[in-house]
Each structure stands twice: as structure tokens, then as C-alpha cells.
Amino acid sequence: MKNAAILTYGCQMNVNESAKIKKILKNMGYNITEDISKADAIFLNTCTVREGAAIQIYGKLADLKIIKEKRGTIIGITGCFAQEQGEELAKKFPIIDIVMGNQNIGKIPSAIEKIESGDFKHIIYTGEEDELPPRLDAEFDSKRTASIPITYGCNNFCTYCIVPYVRGRERSVPMAQILDEVKGFVEKDYKEIMLLGQNVNSYGNDLKTKENFATLLEEICKIEGEFLVRFVSPHPKDFGDDVIDVIAKNEKIARSLHIPVQAGSTKILELMNRKYTKEKYLKLVEKIKIKIPGVALTTDIIVGFPNENEEDFLDTLDIVDKVKFDIAFMFMYSSRKGTAAAKMDGQLDQEVKKERLKRLIDLQNQKSKETSIVYEGKIVRVLVDGPSKKNKEVLSGRTSTNKVVIFTGDKELEGTFVNVKINECRTWSLYGEIIN
Ligand code: 5AD
Ligand code: SF4
């Protein structure tokens, strides 16, 4: 039997698309392996959001060269970096057989056949990032969590971001199709449904019907069964009262919201083309906290955007201090060719970015700890993920607020909801015992 391996970089959308690639390769008769040295086909599903991703991919390609020389492995590059680079990538690295954007992953079987026929040097499919991709089945790593793309592409053109250039314009998946998929996953006993899009709360803007993100959430919550709905990522500018109200009245929607702030200074937010001010963001957070008690917030933050001075950076620290995010994904600004920010004057030195990132991480770690401590002595409902990765003797699960909880219990509890009393709170995990 032939083996195939898939290596995934980047966001949840890529994770979802890798699950589809996995299913396609399985249907072709491949056995899926994590050991790339034994693989006859390897797909790197790539990201290009930050420069570091490209460097990582180049490093990996050096390893793959050795494997290909030994086994004649077929090497495919998919995802945003492949879409961005196109044929150039295959020219630069002759070991690559297939380059395709993720819109085209449905064509993997024919691409592999063509390469195997020996009549083609490379197969390049990087066109058509402007239609809805065909619906494909996925094989998720977790038996508990299924993800569903609800929009593809992005129309926002934040000035630092390459996504609109590689993923094309925003297209919404028809609501009936999404509801159908949610029902299917709930029937298959998935307990967590993750809705995906670059800007989920502009869902429906391109549809001719009145459907929008609030109505979509409302309809999903009407589906029978015990499950949680999560979504990434909403844009603060589109986070309307209708969405907040639907979340507030539906416990099926997780009490953890990822709301990327990106920066604290209104000047920088304007340069980023984010279309909100520091004050507007803080007001949004205040409203959400009042209407959805106990909600946990997470965010993305970029430091060192062009023209960010010390005062601007202090605004970012101030937002982090005021909002108290459970988790923040923090990045140094990385210039992406073709974006508006890459052409701006006032690019900062790497040292300044590094120093700011360190100060931000220090503050955020303190805040993450504060968000954990409040759970001491509380009883929380936990979805059991299964044995903990670090210690198989104990179970690991997550609350609706997405806090990791560690406790002892029967492995059979995997995939069920249990009540756990929290006895100890550390920054990234809570420890407790099951109570009935
Ligand atoms: N530099 C640094 N971080 C970036 N992100 C997007 N583009 C860049 C860039 N050029 C971050 C944003 C986004 C997250 C997915 O990646 O914070 O929300
Ligand atoms: Fe990029 Fe902004 Fe679109 Fe997010 S909303 S994908 S940061 S352009």
C-alpha cells in the first residue's frame, strides 16, 4: 500500500482543507502516515501570511529533496504560499511536482495521475480563486470537532494582509448547504462545529437573499442535539448587535469569542485600514461583556506596524490591560510584497519590533493568568477531548470558554459533556474533579 503525508501550516482554513486532502488521498488508496520518510506522496499545505512561513517551507523542501531522491516521492505544494508563488515555486525547486491553490484541491487525483504518467514535468493549478470551490468531504483529526468554511476570500484589504490577494474576493456558501453540513456532523456525533471564514460576520453580504451571520447562527442553534458552535474570525467593524443578541440567547454558541484587535492606537488602526478606533473596539468589548456574562475573549495583535511609535504601542498595551484577553496571538509586523503597508514609509527596525513583542507578551501572560484564577472553586461544564496529550492517565477537555481542564476519569467519557469542580488554576490549564 502506498503512503501519503500531509503537513499543514497556517490557519484553521488550511487545517480544514488538509482534512479534505487527506480524504481525497485515502479515497485514492493511500494510507495516511505522519512519517514523511515513508511517504510516496507528500503535500505541504502552506501559508504566506507572515514571512516566517516561507522560510519554514524552504527548510522543509530541503528535507523532502532527500526523501524524493530515495523513494521517488510525489511532492505537492498547496495553500496560500503555493497560490501566491505559482509556477515560480516549481522553477525554484525542481523537486516539486504539483503546485496548487486550495480552490483546486479537488483536482489532486488527476494531477497525481498526470505526474505518474511521466508526460508532465509539473502540474500548476493556481487559477480560479473567485468561485466557490466544489464541496468536498473531509477526514478530521478529531472525532469531536468538525469545521465548515462559510465564506471564502476577503474584501477588507487590511493594509498589512496578503490574504485578499491570494484567496480572492469574499464568497459566501449558501445557508442551506451549511445547515445541511452541520446536521450531518451532529448526526455523526461531532460535538463542536467550527465555522470558518476570513471575516465570518460579513457572511451573506454577497448573497441575493437576506441571510446574514446572525440568521445563520440562529438557524444552526435550532438544530437538535448537544453541540457547541465556534467561529473564527469575526471583524470588529462588522460585529453587530444582532450577532451579539443571538449569541447571548443561545448557549449552544461557545462563550469564547476571537475578536482580532491588531493594534491599540487609532492612528495605527487607520493606517491598517481596520475601520474602527480604539474607543469603538473598547465599546464593543464592553457591550459583549455585559450582554454575554462570563464570555472569554481572544485576539490577534501585530506590533511594529510602520510608523508605530512608543505612544502608539502604549495604546496596544492599554487595550490588553483593559480587555483582559484569555489568549492573544501576538506577531511582529512582517512586510508582505504587494500589500499597501509594504510600500509605506516609516518601516521599523527588527530590534524595536522584538522589544515591543517581548513587552506585550509579558503583559499578556499576566492577563492570561488573571483570566484563569477566577475559575478556582467553580463548577464548569466540560467537553471531554480524551486522554491528555502530556499525561495519558488523565483526561483533558475544554469549557465553553475554551479553557483547558485536566481531571481524572474514564476514557469512555471522551466526546461527552461532564461537570468538573476546579481545584487549581494555572495560566494555561485548570485542574479539577468530576462531580455528578
Ligand atoms: N505581519 C504580521 N502579522 C500579520 N497577520 C496578518 N498579516 C500579517 C503581517 N503582514 C496576523 C494578523 C491576523 C493573523 C491571522 O495574522 O494578526 O489576524
Ligand atoms: Fe486579512 Fe483583514 Fe481580511 Fe483578515 S480581514 S483576512 S486581516 S484583509
mmCIF file of C-alpha atoms and ligand atoms in Angstrom, residues 49-50 160-161 260 262 300-302 331-334 336, ligand 1:
data_model
loop_
_atom_site.group_PDB
_atom_site.id
_atom_site.type_symbol
_atom_site.label_atom_id
_atom_site.label_comp_id
_atom_site.label_asym_id
_atom_site.label_seq_id
_atom_site.Cartn_x
_atom_site.Cartn_y
_atom_site.Cartn_z
ATOM 1 C CA VAL A 49 0.548 35.451 5.976
ATOM 2 C CA ARG A 50 3.940 36.155 7.519
ATOM 3 C CA TYR A 160 -0.646 44.530 6.042
ATOM 4 C CA CYS A 161 -2.514 41.482 4.801
ATOM 5 C CA PRO A 260 -8.788 40.393 16.355
ATOM 6 C CA GLN A 262 -4.493 44.095 15.695
ATOM 7 C CA ASP A 300 -4.653 38.786 17.330
ATOM 8 C CA ILE A 301 -2.170 41.648 17.746
ATOM 9 C CA ILE A 302 0.559 42.977 15.456
ATOM 10 C CA PHE A 331 3.047 38.874 15.937
ATOM 11 C CA MET A 332 5.800 41.185 14.788
ATOM 12 C CA TYR A 333 4.713 43.041 11.673
ATOM 13 C CA SER A 334 6.069 41.292 8.612
ATOM 14 C CA ARG A 336 4.270 41.237 2.513
HETATM 15 N N1 5AD B 1 2.504 40.693 9.639
HETATM 16 C C1 5AD B 1 2.251 40.219 10.872
HETATM 17 N N2 5AD B 1 1.102 39.635 11.209
HETATM 18 C C2 5AD B 1 0.145 39.510 10.267
HETATM 19 N N3 5AD B 1 -1.095 38.987 10.305
HETATM 20 C C3 5AD B 1 -1.644 39.094 9.081
HETATM 21 N N4 5AD B 1 -0.779 39.682 8.237
HETATM 22 C C4 5AD B 1 0.344 39.970 8.954
HETATM 23 C C5 5AD B 1 1.581 40.585 8.637
HETATM 24 N N5 5AD B 1 1.846 41.044 7.432
HETATM 25 C C6 5AD B 1 -1.696 38.453 11.531
HETATM 26 C C7 5AD B 1 -2.955 39.219 11.907
HETATM 27 C C8 5AD B 1 -4.044 38.241 11.572
HETATM 28 C C9 5AD B 1 -3.369 36.933 11.842
HETATM 29 C C10 5AD B 1 -4.018 35.752 11.232
HETATM 30 O O1 5AD B 1 -2.076 37.117 11.321
HETATM 31 O O2 5AD B 1 -2.916 39.475 13.287
HETATM 32 O O3 5AD B 1 -5.210 38.427 12.340
#
